[in-house]
Coordinates of C-alpha atoms and ligand atoms in Angstrom, one line a residue:
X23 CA 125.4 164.1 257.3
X24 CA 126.4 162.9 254.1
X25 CA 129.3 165.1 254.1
X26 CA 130.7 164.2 257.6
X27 CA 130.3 159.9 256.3
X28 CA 132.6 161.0 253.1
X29 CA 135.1 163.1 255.6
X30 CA 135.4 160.3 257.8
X31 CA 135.7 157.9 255.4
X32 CA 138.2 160.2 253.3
X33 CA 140.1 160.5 256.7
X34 CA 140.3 156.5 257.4
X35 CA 141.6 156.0 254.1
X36 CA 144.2 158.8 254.6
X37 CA 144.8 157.7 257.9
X38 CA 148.1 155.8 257.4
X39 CA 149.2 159.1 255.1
X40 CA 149.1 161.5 257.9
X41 CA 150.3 159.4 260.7
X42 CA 153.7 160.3 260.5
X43 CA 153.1 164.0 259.8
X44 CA 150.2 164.3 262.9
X45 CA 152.9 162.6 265.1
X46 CA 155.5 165.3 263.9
X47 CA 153.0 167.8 264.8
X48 CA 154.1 167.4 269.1
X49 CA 157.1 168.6 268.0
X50 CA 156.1 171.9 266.2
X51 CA 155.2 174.9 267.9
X52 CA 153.0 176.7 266.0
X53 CA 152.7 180.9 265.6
X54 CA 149.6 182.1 264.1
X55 CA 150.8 185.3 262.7
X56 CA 147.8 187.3 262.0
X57 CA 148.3 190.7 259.8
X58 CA 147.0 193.3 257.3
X59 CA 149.4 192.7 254.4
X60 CA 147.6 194.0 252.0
X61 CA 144.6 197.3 252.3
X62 CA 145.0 200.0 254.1
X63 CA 147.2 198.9 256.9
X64 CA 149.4 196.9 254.6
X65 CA 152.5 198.8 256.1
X66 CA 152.2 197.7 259.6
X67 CA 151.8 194.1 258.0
X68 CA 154.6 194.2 256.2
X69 CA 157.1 195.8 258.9
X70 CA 155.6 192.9 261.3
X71 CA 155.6 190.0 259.3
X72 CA 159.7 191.3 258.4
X73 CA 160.5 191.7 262.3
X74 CA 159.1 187.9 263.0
X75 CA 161.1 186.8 260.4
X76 CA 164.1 188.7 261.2
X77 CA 164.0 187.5 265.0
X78 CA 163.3 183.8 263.7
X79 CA 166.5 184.1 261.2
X80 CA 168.5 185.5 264.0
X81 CA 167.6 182.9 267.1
X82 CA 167.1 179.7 265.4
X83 CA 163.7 178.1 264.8
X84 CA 164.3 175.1 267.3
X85 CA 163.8 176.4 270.9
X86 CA 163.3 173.7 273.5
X87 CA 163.4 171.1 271.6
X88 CA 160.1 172.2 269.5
X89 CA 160.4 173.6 265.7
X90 CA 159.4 176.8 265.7
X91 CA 156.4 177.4 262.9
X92 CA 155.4 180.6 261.8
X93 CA 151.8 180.8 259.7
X94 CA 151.1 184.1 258.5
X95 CA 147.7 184.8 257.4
X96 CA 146.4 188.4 255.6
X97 CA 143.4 189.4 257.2
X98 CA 142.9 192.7 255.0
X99 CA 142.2 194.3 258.5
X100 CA 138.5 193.7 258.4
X101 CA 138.0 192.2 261.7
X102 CA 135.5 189.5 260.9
X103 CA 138.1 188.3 258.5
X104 CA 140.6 188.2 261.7
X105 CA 138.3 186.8 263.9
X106 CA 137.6 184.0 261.7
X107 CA 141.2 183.3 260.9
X108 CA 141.8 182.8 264.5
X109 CA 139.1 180.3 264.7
X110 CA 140.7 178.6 262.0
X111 CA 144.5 178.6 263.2
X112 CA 143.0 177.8 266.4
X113 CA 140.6 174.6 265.4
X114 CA 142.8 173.2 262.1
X115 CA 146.3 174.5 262.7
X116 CA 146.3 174.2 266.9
X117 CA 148.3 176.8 266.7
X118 CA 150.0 177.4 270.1
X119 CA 149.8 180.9 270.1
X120 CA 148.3 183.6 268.2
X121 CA 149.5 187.1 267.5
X122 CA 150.2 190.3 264.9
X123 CA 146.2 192.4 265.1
X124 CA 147.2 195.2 263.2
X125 CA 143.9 197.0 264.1
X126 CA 142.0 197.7 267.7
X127 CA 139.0 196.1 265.6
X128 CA 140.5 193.0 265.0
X129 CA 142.4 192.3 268.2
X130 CA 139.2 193.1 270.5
X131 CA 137.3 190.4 267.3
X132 CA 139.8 187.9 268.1
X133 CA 139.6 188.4 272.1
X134 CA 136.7 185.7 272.9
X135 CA 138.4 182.8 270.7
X136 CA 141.5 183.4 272.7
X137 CA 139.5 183.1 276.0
X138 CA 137.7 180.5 274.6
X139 CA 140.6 178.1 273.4
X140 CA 143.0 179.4 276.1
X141 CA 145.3 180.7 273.4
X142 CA 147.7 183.4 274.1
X143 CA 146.9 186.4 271.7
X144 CA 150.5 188.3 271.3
X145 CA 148.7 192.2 270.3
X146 CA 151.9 193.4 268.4
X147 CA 150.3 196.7 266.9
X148 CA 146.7 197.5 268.2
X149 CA 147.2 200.0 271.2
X150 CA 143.7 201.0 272.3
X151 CA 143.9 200.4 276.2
X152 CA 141.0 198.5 276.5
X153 CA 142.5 195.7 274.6
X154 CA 144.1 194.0 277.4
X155 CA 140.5 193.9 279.6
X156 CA 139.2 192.1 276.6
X157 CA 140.6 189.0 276.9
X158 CA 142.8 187.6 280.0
X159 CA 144.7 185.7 277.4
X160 CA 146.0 189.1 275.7
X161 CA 149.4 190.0 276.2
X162 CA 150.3 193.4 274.4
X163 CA 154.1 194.2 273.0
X164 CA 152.9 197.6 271.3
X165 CA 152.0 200.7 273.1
X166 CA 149.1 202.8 274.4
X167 CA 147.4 205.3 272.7
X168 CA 147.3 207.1 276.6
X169 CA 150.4 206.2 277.3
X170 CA 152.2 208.0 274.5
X171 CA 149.4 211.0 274.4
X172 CA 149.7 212.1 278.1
X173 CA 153.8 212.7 277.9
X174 CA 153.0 215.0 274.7
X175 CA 150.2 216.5 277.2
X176 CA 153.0 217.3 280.0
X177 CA 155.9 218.8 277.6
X178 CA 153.0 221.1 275.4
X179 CA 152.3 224.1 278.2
X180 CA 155.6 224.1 279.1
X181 CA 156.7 225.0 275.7
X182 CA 154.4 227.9 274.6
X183 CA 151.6 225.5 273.6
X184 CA 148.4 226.4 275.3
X185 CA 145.3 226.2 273.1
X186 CA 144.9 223.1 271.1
X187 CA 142.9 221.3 268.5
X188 CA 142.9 217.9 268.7
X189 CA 142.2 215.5 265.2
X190 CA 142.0 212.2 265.6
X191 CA 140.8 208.8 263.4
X192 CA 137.0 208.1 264.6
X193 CA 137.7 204.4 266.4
X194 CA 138.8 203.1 269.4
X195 CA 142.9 204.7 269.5
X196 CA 141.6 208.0 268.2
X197 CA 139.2 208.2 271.0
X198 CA 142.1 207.0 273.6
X199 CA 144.2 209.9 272.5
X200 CA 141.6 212.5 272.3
X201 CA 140.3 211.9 275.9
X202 CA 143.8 211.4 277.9
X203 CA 145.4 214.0 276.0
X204 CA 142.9 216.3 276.6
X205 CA 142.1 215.6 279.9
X206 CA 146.0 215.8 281.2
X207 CA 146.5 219.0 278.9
X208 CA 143.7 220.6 280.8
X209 CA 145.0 220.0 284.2
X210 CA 148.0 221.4 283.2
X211 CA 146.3 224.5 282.6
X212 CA 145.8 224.4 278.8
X213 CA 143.2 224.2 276.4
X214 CA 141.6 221.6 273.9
X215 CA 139.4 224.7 272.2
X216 CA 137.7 221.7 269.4
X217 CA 137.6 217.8 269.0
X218 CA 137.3 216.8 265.4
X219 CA 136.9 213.0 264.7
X220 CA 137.8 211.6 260.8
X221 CA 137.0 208.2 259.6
X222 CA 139.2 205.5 259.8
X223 CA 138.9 204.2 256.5
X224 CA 139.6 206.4 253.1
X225 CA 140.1 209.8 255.2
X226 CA 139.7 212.8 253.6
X227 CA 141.3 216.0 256.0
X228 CA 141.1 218.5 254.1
X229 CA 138.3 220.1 255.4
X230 CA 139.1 219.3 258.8
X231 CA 142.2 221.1 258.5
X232 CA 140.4 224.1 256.7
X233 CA 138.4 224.2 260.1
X234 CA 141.3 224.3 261.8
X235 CA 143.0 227.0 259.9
X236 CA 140.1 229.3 261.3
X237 CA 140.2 228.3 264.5
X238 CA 144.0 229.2 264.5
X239 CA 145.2 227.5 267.5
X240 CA 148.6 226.9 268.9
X241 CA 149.0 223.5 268.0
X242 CA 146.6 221.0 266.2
X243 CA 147.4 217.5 267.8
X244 CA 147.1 214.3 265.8
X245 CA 146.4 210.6 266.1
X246 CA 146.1 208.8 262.7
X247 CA 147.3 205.1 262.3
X248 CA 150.5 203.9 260.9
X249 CA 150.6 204.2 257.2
X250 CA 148.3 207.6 257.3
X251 CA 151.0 210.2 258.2
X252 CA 151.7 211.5 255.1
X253 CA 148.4 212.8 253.8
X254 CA 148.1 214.6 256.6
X255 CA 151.7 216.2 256.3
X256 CA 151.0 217.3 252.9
X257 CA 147.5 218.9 253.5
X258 CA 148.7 220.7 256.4
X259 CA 151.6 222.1 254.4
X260 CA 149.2 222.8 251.7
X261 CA 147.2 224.8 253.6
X262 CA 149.7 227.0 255.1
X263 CA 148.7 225.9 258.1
X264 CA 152.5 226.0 259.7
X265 CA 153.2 229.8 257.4
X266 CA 149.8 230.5 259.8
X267 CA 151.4 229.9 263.2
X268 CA 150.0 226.2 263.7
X269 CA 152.5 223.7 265.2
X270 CA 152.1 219.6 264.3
X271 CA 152.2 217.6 267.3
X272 CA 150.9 214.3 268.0
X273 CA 151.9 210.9 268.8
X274 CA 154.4 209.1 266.9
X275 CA 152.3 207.9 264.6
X276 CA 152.3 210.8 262.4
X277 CA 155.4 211.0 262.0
X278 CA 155.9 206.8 261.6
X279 CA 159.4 205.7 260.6
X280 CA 158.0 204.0 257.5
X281 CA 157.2 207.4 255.7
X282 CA 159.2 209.9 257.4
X283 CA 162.2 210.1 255.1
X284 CA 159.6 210.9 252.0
X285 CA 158.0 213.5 253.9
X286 CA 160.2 216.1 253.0
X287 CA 161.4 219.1 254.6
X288 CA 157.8 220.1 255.6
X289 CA 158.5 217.4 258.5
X290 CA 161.8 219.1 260.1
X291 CA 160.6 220.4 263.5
X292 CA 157.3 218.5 264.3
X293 CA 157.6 216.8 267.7
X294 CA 155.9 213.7 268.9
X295 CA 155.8 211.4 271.9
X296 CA 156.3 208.0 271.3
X297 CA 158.2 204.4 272.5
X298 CA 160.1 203.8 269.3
X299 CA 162.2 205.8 267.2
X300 CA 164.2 204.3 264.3
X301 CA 167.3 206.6 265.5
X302 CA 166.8 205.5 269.5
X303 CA 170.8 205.8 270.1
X304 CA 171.5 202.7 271.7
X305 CA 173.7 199.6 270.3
X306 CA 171.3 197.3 269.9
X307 CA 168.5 199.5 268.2
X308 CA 171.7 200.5 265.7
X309 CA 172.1 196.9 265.1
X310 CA 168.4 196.2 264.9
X311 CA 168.4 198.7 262.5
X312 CA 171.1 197.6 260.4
X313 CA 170.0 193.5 260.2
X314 CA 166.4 194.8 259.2
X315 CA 167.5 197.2 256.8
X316 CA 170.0 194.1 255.2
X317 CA 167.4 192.1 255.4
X318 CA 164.4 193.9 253.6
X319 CA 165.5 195.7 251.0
X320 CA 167.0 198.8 252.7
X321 CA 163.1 199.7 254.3
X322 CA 163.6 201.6 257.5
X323 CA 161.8 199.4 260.9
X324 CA 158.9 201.5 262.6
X325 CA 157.2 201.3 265.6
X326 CA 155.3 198.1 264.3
X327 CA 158.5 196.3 263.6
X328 CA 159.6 196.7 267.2
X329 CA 155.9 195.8 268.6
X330 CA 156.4 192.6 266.1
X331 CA 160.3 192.1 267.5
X332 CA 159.8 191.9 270.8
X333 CA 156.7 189.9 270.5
X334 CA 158.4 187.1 269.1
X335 CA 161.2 187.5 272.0
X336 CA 158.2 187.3 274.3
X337 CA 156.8 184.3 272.9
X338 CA 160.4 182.2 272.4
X339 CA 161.2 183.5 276.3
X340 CA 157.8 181.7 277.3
X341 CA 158.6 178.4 275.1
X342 CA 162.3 178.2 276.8
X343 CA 160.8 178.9 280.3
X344 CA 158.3 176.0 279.6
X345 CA 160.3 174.2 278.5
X346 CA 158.1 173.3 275.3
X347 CA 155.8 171.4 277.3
X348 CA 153.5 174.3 278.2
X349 CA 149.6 174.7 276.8
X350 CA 148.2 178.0 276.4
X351 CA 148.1 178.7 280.4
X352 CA 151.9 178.2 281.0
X353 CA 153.2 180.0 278.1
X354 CA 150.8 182.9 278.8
X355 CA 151.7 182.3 282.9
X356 CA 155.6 182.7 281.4
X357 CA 154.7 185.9 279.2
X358 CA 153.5 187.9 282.4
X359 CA 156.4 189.9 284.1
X360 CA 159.0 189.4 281.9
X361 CA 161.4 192.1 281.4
X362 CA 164.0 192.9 278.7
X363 CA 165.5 195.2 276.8
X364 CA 163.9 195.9 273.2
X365 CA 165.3 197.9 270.6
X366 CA 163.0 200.6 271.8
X367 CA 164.9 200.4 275.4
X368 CA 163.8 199.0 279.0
X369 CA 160.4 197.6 278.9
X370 CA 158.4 194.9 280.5
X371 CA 155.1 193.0 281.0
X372 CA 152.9 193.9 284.0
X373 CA 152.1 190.8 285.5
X374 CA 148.8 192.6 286.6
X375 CA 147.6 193.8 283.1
X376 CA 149.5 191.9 280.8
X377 CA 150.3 195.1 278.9
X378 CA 153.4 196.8 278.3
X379 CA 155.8 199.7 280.5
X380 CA 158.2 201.1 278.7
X381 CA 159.5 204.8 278.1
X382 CA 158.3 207.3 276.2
X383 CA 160.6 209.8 274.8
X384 CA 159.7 213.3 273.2
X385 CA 160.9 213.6 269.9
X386 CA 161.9 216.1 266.9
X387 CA 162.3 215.4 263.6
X388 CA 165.7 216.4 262.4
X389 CA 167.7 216.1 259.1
X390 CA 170.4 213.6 260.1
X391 CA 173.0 212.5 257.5
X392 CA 170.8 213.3 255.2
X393 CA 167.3 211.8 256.4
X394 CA 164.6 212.7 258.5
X395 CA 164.7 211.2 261.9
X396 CA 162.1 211.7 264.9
X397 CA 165.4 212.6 267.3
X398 CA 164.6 212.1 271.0
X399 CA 165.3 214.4 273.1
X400 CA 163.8 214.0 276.5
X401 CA 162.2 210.5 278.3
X402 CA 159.5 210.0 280.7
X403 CA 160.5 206.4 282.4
X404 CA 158.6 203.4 282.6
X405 CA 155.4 204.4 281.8
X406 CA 152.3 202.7 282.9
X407 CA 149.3 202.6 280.2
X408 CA 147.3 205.5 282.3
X409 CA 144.0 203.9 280.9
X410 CA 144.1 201.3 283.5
X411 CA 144.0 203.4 286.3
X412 CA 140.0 204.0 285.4
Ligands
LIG523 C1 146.2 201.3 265.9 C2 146.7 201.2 264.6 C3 147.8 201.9 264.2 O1 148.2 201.8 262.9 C4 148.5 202.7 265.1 O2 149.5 203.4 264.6 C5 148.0 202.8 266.4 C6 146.9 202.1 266.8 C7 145.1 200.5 266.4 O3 144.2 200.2 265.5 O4 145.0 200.2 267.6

């Protein structure tokens, strides 16, 4: 009680301060950019928070007649931290849309203060299916963990893989891609022979991979996040695990284009599925490329860069088509259906599930003026997420 008399009194007496700055508020539109920067998914905050900036410094911060306000915030991706970030940016900032959720734990945290405060929540990384279904106010400018794991599931039997062990990170994405690539890899007459889960945080795979030396299958298939590629590259080359006969596949997020070049030649060869490569061969992924590479010290964009990219061109396309005058109904009304083309290629917004179609290509890394690339080399078009089909 006490406290609330001093805060109103403290607000009276600041009153005639602020006027000017809470009138200048209508006329900022404010982005609550919410990311790991630092922990174990500081990657994926880092290649974000670049992307926002570099799509700010390259279409102007004044759109509709509104100053465009980015507000990044670390939430160390521990989801309570995320969720109670939102609740902030929603309640103190008024932000007028939130976005980033570098983790499936924190986007499906953050779901019910979106609902709640009819926010738009932009998921530019998290790619568990069910994140969508969480919220109606989620729009998603990632990918699926289905999506991407089924088109790996297709291409495997048809070239001479057949018997599979699947290793995944024990959460929500790791679950997505065990089930859907497992399930699709079966009805195309193959095999998942074991289904070994590690723990998100501080994984050790080393004895995982020792199991799967014995089990000596065609191909072990991985799912780890961004950022964890590389331990796993180097303990399956440790092992001997390719000198034994064992192929690397997986999604693209073993392979991510943040570590890839430091991989070493150990990499040449693996193939993945996935909706972004770094070397995608069109002119505006080169250019993409290019401006982020200027911009950031010569770092290489991944796939959370382009997730981070295009969510920004989502959320200016709304502001535009609302002319700023929208609340968090219109804008998120103005984000369903819209279709472009990203530095990934095609891709759109499902009205219906407010998540993303786009390709997925199949992918080799390759030495390419001397660095590693994930090179594609085949597509599967506009792929639904096939986890909303349940
Ligand atoms: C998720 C995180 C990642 O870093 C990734 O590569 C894929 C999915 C997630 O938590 O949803």
């Amino acid at each position: 009680m006490q406290k609330r008399i001093f805060l109103t009194g403290t607000a009276l007496a600041a009153l005639s301060l602020v006027a000017p700055a809470v009138m200048a508020q209508a006329d900022v539109f404010k982005i609550g950019l919410i990311l790991p920067m630092t922990g174990q998914q500081a990657t994926t905050g880092r290649q974000i928070e670049a992307a926002a900036k570099l799509y700010m410094a390259q279409n102007g911060d004044m759109i509709a007649g509104k100053k465009v306000q980015l507000i990044v915030k670390d939430d160390t991706s521990i989801p309570d931290v995320t969720k109670r970030m939102a609740q902030e940016l929603v309640v103190n900032e008024k932000v007028n849309v939130l976005a980033g959720m570098g983790i499936t734990p924190s986007a499906l945290a953050t779901a019910a203060i979106a609902t709640q405060s009819k926010t738009p929540l932009v998921v530019m990384a998290a790619a568990t299916s069910s994140i969508t279904q969480a919220s109606p106010y989620v729009v998603r400018t990632s990918f699926t963990l289905p999506q991407a794991s089924v088109s790996l599931a297709d291409w495997a039997p048809k070239n001479g893989i057949k018997k599979v062990v699947t290793l995944v990170s024990d959460y929500g994405p790791g679950i997505d891609a065990e089930k859907y690539f497992k399930e699709r890899l079966t009805f195309n007459g193959g095999q998942v022979t074991e289904s070994l889960r590690v723990p998100l945080r501080n994984p050790d795979f080393a004895p995982f991979l020792q199991k799967v030396r014995d089990l000596k299958p065609d191909a072990l298939f991985v799912f780890v996040p961004s950022g964890a590629g590389t331990a796993v590259m180097k303990q399956f080359l440790e092992r001997g695990m390719d000198k034994a006969g064992i192929k690397l596949i997986g999604t693209g997020d073993v392979t991510d284009d943040d570590l890839l070049n430091d991989m070493g030649d150990g990499a040449l060869g693996v193939v993945t599925s996935h909706h972004y490569s770094a070397a995608h061969p069109s002119a505006m992924n080169k250019k993409f490329v290019e401006a982020f590479k200027k911009a950031n010290n010569n770092l290489r964009p991944n796939f959370m860069a382009v997730g981070g990219y295009d969510g920004m061109r989502v959320i200016y396309e709304a502001l535009k088509a609302t002319k700023g005058q929208g609340g968090g109904d219109a804008l998120l009304a103005a984000m369903k259906g819209q279709i472009f083309e990203s530095p990934r290629g095609p891709m759109f917004i499902d009205a219906q599930t407010r998540d993303v179609v786009q390709n997925i290509y199949l992918r080799k890394v390759e030495r390419k003026d001397g660095q590693l690339y994930n090179v594609e080399f085949d597509v599967i078009k506009d792929v639904k997420d096939p986890g909303k089909a349940k």
